[in-house]
PDB file of C-alpha atoms in Angstrom:
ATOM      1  CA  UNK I  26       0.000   0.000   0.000  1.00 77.00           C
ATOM      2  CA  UNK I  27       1.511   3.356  -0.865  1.00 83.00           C
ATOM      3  CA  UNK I  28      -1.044   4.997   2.003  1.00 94.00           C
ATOM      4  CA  UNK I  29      -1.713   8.728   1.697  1.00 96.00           C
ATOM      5  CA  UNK I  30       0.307  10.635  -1.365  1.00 96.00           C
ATOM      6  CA  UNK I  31      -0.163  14.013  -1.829  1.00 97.00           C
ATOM      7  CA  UNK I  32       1.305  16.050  -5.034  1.00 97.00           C
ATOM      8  CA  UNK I  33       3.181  18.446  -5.870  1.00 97.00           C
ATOM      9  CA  UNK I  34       5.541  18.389  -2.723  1.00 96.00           C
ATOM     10  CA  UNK I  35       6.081  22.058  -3.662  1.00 96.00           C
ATOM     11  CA  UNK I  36       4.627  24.983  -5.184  1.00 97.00           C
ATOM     12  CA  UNK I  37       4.699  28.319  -5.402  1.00 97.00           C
ATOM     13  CA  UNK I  38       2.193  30.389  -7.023  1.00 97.00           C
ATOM     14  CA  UNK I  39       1.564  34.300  -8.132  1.00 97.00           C
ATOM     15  CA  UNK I  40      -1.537  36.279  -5.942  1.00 98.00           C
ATOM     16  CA  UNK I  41      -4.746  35.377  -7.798  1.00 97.00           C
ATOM     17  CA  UNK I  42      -3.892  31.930  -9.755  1.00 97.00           C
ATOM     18  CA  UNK I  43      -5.676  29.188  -8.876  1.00 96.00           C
ATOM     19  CA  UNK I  44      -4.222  25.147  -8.453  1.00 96.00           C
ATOM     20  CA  UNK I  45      -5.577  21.820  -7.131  1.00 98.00           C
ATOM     21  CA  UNK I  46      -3.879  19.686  -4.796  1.00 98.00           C
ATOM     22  CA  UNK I  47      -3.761  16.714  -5.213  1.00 98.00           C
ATOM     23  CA  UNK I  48      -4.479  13.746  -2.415  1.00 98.00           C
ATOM     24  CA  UNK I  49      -5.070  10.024  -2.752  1.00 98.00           C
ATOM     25  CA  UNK I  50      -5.212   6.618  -0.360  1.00 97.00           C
ATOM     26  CA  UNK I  51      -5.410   3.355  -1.717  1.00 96.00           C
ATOM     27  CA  UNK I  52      -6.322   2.132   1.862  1.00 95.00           C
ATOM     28  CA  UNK I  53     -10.709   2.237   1.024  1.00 95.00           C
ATOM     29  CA  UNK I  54     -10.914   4.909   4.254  1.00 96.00           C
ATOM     30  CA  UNK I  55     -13.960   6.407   4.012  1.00 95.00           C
ATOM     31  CA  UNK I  56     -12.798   9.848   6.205  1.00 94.00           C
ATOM     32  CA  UNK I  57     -10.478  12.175   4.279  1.00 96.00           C
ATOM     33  CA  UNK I  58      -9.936  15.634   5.401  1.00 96.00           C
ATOM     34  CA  UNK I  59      -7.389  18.899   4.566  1.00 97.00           C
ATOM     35  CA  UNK I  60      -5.224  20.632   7.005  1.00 97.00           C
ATOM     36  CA  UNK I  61      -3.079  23.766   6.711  1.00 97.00           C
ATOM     37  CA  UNK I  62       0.232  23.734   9.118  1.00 95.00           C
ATOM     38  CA  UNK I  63       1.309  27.383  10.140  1.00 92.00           C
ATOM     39  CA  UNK I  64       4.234  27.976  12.972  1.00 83.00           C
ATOM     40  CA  UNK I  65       2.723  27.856  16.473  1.00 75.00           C
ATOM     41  CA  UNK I  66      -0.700  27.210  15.265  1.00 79.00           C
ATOM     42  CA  UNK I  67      -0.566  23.383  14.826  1.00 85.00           C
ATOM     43  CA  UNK I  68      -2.823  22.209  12.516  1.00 92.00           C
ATOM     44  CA  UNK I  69      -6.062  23.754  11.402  1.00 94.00           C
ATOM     45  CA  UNK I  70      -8.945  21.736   9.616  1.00 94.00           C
ATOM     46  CA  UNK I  71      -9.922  23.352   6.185  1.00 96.00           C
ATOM     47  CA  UNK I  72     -12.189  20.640   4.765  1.00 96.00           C
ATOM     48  CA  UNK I  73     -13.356  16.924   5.467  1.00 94.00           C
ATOM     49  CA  UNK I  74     -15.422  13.961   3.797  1.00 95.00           C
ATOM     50  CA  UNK I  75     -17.029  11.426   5.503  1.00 93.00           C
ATOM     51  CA  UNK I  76     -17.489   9.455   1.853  1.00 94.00           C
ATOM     52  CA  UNK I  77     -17.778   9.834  -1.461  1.00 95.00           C
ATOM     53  CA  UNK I  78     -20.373  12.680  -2.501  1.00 95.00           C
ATOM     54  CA  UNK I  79     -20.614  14.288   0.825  1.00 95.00           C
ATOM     55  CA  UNK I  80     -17.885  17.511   2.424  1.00 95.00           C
ATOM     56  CA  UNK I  81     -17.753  19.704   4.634  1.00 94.00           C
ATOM     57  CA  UNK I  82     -16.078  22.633   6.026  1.00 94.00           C
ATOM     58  CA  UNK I  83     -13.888  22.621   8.593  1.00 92.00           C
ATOM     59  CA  UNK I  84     -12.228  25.508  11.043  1.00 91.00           C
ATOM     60  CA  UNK I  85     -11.105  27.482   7.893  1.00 95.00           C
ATOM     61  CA  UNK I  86     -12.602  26.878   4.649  1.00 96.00           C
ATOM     62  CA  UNK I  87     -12.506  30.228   3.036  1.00 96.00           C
ATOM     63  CA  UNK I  88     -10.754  30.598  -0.141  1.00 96.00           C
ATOM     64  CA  UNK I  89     -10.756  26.857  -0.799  1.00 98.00           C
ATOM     65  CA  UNK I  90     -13.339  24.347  -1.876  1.00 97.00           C
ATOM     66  CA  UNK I  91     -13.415  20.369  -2.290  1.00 98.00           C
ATOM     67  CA  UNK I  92     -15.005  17.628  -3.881  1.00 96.00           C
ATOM     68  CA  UNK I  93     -15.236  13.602  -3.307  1.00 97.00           C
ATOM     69  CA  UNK I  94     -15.993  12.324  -6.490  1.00 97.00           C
ATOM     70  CA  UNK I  95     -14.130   8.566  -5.366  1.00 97.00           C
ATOM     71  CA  UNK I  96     -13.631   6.843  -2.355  1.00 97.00           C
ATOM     72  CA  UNK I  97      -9.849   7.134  -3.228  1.00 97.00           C
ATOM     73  CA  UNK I  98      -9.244  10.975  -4.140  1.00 98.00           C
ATOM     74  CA  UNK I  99     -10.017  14.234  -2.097  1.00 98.00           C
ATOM     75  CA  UNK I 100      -8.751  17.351  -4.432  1.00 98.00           C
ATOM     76  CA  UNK I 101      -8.532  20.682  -2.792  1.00 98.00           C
ATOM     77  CA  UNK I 102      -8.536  23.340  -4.987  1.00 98.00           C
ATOM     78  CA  UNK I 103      -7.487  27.053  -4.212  1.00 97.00           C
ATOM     79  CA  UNK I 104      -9.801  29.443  -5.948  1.00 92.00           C
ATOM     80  CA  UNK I 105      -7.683  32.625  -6.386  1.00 96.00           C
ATOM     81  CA  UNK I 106      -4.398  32.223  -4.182  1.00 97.00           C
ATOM     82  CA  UNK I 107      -3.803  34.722  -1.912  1.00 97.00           C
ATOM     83  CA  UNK I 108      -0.409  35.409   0.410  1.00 97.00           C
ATOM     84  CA  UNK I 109      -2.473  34.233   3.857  1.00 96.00           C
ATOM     85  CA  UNK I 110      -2.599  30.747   1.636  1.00 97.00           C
ATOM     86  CA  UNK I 111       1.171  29.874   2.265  1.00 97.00           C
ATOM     87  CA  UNK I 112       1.413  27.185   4.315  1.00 97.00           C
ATOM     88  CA  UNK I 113       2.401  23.208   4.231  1.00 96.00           C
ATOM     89  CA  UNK I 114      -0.442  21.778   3.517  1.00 98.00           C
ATOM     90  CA  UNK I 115      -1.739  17.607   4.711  1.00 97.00           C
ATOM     91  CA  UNK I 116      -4.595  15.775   3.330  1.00 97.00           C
ATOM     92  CA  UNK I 117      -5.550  13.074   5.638  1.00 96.00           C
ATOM     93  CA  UNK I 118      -7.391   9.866   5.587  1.00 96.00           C
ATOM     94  CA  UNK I 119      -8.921   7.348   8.378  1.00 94.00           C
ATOM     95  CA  UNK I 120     -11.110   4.283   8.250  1.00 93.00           C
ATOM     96  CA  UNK I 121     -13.659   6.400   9.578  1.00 86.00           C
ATOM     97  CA  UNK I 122     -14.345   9.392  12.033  1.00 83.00           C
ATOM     98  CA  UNK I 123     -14.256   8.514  15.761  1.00 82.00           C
ATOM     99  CA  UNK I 124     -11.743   6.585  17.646  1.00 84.00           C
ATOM    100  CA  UNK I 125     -10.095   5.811  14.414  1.00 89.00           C
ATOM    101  CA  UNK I 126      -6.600   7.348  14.067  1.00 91.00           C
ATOM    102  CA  UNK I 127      -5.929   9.384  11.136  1.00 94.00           C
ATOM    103  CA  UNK I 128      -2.871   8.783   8.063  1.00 95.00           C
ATOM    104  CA  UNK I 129      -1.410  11.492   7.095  1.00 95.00           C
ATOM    105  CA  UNK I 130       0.408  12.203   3.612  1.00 96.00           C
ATOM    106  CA  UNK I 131       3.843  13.661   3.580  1.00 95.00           C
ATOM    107  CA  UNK I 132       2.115  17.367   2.824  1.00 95.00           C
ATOM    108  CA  UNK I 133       2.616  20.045   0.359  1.00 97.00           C
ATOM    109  CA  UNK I 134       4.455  23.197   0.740  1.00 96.00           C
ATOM    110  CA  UNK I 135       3.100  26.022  -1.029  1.00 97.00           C
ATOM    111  CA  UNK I 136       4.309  29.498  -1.294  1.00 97.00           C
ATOM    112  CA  UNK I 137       2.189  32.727  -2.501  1.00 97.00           C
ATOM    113  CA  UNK I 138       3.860  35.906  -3.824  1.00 96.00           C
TER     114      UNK I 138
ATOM    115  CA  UNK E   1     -16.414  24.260  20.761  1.00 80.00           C
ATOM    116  CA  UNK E   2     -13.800  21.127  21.243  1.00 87.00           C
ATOM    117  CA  UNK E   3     -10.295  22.918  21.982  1.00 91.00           C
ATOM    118  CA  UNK E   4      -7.001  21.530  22.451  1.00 94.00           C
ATOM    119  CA  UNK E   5      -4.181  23.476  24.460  1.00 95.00           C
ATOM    120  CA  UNK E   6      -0.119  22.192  24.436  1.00 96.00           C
ATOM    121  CA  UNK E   7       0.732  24.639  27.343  1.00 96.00           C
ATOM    122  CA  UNK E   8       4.670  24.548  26.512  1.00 96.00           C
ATOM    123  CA  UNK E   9       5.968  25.516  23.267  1.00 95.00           C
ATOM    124  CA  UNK E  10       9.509  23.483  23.516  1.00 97.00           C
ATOM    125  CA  UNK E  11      10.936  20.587  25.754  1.00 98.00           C
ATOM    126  CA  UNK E  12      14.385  20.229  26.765  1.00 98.00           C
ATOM    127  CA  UNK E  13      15.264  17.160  28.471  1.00 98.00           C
ATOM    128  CA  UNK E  14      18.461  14.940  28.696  1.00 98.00           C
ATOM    129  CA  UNK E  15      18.592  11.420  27.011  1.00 98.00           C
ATOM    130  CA  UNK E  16      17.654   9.097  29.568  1.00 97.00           C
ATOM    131  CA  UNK E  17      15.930  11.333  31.419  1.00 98.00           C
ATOM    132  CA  UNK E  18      12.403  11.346  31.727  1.00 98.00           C
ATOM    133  CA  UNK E  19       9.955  12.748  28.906  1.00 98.00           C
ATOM    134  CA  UNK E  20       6.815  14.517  29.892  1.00 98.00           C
ATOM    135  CA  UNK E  21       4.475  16.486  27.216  1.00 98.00           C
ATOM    136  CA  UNK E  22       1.274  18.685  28.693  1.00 98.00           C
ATOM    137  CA  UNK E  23      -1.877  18.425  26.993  1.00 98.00           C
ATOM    138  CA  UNK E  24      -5.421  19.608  27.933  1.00 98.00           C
ATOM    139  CA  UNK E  25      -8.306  19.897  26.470  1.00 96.00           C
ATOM    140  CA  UNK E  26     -11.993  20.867  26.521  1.00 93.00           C
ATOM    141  CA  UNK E  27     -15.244  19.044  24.454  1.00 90.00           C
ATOM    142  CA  UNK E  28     -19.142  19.319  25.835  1.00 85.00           C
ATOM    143  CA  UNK E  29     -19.352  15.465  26.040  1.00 84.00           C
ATOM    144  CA  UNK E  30     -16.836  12.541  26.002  1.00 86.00           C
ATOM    145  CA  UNK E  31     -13.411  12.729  24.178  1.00 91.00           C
ATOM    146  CA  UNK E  32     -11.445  10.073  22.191  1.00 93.00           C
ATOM    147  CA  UNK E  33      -8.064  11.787  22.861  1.00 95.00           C
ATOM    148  CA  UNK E  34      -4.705  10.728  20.571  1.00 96.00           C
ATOM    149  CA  UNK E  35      -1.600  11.854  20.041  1.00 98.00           C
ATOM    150  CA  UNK E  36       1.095  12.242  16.964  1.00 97.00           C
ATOM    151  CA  UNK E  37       4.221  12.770  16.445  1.00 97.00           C
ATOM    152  CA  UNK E  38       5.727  14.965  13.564  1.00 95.00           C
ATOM    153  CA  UNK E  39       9.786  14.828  12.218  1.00 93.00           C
ATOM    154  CA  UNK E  40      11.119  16.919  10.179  1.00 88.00           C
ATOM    155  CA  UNK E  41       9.485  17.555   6.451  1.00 84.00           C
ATOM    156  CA  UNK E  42       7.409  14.890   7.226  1.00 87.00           C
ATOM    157  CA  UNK E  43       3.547  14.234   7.916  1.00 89.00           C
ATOM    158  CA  UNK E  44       2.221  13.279  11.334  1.00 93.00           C
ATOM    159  CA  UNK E  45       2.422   9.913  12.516  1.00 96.00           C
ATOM    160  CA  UNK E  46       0.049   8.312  14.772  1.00 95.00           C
ATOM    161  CA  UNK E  47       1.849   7.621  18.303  1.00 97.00           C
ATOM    162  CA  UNK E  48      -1.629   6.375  20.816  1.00 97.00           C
ATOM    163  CA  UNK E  49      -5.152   7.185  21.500  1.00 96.00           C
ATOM    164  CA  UNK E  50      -7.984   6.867  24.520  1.00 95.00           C
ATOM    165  CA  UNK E  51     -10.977   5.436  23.751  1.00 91.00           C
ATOM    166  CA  UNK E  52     -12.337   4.410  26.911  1.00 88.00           C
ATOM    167  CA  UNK E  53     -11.645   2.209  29.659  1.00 87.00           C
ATOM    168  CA  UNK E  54      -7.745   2.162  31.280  1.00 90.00           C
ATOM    169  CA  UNK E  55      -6.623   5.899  31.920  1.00 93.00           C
ATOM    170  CA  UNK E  56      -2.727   5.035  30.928  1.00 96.00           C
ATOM    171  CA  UNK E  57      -2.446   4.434  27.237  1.00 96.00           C
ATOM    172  CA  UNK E  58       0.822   2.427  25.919  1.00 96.00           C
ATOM    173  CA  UNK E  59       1.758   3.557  22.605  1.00 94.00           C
ATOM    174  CA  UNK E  60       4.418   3.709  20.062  1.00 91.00           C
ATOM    175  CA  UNK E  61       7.893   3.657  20.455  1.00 92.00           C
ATOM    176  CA  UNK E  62       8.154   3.365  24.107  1.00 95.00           C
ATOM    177  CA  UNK E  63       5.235   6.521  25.129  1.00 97.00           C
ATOM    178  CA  UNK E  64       2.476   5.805  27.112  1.00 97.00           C
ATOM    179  CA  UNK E  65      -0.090   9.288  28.154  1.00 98.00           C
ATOM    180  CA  UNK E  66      -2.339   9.150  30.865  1.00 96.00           C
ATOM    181  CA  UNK E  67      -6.271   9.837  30.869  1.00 96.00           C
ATOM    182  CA  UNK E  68      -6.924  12.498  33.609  1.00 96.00           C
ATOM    183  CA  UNK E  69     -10.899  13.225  33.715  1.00 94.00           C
ATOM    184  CA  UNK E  70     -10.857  15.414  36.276  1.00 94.00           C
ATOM    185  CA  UNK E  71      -7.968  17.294  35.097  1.00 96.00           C
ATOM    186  CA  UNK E  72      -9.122  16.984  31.071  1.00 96.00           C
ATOM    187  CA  UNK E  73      -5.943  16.654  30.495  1.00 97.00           C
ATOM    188  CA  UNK E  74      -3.791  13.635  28.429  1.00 98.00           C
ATOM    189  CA  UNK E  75      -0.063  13.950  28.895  1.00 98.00           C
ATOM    190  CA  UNK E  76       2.363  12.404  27.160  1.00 98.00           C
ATOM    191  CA  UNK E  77       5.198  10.577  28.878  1.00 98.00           C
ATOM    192  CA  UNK E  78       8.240   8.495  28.325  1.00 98.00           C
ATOM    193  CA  UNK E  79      10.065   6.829  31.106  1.00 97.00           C
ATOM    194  CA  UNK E  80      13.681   7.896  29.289  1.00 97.00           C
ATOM    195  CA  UNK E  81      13.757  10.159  26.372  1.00 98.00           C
ATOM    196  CA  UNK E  82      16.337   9.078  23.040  1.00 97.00           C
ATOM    197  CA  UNK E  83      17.974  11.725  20.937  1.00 96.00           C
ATOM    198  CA  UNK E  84      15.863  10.181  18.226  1.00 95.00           C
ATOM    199  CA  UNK E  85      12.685  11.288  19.990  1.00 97.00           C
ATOM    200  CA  UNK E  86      13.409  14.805  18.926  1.00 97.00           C
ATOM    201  CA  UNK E  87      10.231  15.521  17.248  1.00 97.00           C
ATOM    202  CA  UNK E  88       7.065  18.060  17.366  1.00 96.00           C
ATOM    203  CA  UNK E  89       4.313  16.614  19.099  1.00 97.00           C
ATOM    204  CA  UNK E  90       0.778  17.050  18.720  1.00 97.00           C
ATOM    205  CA  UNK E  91      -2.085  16.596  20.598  1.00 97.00           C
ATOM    206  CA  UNK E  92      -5.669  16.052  19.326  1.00 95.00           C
ATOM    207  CA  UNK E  93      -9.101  15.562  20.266  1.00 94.00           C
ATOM    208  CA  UNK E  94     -12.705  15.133  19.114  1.00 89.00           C
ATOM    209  CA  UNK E  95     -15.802  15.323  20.743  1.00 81.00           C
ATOM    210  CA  UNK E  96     -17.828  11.786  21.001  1.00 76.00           C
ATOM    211  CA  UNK E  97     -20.869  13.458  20.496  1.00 73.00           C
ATOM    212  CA  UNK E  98     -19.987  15.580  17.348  1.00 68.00           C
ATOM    213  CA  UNK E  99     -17.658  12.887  15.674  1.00 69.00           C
ATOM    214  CA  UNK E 100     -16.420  14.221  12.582  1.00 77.00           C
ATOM    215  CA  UNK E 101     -14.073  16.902  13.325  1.00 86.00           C
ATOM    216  CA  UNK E 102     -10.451  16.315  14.806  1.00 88.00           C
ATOM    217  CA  UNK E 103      -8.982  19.120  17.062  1.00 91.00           C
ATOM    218  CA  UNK E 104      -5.091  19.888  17.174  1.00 93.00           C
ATOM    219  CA  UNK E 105      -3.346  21.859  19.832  1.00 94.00           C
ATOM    220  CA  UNK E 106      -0.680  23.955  18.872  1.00 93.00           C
ATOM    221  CA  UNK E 107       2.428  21.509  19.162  1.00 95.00           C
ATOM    222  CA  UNK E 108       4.853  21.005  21.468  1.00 96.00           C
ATOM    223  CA  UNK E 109       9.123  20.731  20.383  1.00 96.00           C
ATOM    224  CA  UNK E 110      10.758  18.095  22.321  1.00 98.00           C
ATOM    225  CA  UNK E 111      14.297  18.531  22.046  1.00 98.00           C
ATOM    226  CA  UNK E 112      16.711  15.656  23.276  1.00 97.00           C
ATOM    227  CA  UNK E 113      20.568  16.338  24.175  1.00 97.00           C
ATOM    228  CA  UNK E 114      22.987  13.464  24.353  1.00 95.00           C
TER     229      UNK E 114
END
């Protein structure tokens, strides 16, 4: 099992483009969610899927939206990138919501100018 | 609103010495309470949770954390710390009775010295 894989690893992006990022986990978890990683502010939720058609939004969902087309993939797309944006970014999958731990990818770093 | 708080921001201990990590938190109801461990450029990896039952959780690579209702807290401990546990921890909880969303405290920066 390759478990969570994220891409790109990096990116860096001009004020006002847009980009997906991609996630993936061949492990059939039906939770998947999005964080953003900022210095002293651990991790903050953006958004989560409890299963294929159905998201939600998490602790900050602005500027970013998200769709569960497959079991497998959880794309979060950034509208119109904005400097706030920058941040290492981890998708996140676990068999489901509860006491079940979560798997985390290795993240993606993306800067904004 | 579930909250998580890591009180200390960094950790300095000696190797051998004991390893403690603070971790409180806050949730209406019942929490299922787990923490991770983070090394460099690298995603979080799952270290131990509480479900129910026994308040002191063994875990991963040697950690155990203990349950503490009264308290609400779940710290992290290790009975002698390795270099190679030089890692950001992070705590996390989530509310039994509103299930879907997982809470992270801040992090805490353990840092080990030969």
């Amino acid at each position: 099992n390759a478990g969570v894989t994220q891409t790109p690893k990096f990116q860096v992006l001009k004020t006002g483009q847009s980009m997906t990022l991609q996630c993936a986990q061949d492990m059939n978890h039906e939770y998947m969610s999005w964080y953003r990683q900022d210095p002293g502010m651990g991790l903050r939720l953006i958004h989560y899927s409890v299963g294929a058609g159905i998201t939600d939004q998490g602790e900050v969902p602005n500027g970013y939206n998200v769709s569960r087309s497959t079991t497998e993939d959880f794309p979060l797309r950034l509208l119109s990138a904005a400097p706030s944006q920058t941040s290492v970014y981890f998708c996140a999958s676990s068999y489901r919501t509860g006491f079940y731990e979560q798997y985390f990818g290795p993240g993606t770093r993306l800067t904004v100018t | 609103a579930q909250s998580v708080a890591q009180p200390e921001d960094q950790v300095n201990v000696a190797e051998g010495n004991p390893l403690t990590v603070k971790c409180t938190y806050s949730v209406s109801g019942n929490p299922y309470l787990f923490w991770y461990v983070q090394y460099p450029n690298r995603g979080l990896q799952f270290l131990l949770k509480y479900i129910t039952g026994d308040n002191l959780v063994k875990g991963s690579y040697g950690f155990e954390a203990e349950f503490n209702k009264s308290q609400t807290s779940f710290h992290l401990k290790k009975p002698s710390a390795l270099v190679s546990d030089s890692a950001l921890y992070f705590c996390a909880v989530r509310d039994r009775a509103a299930g879907n969303k997982l809470t992270f405290g801040g992090g805490t920066r353990v840092l080990v010295k030969p």
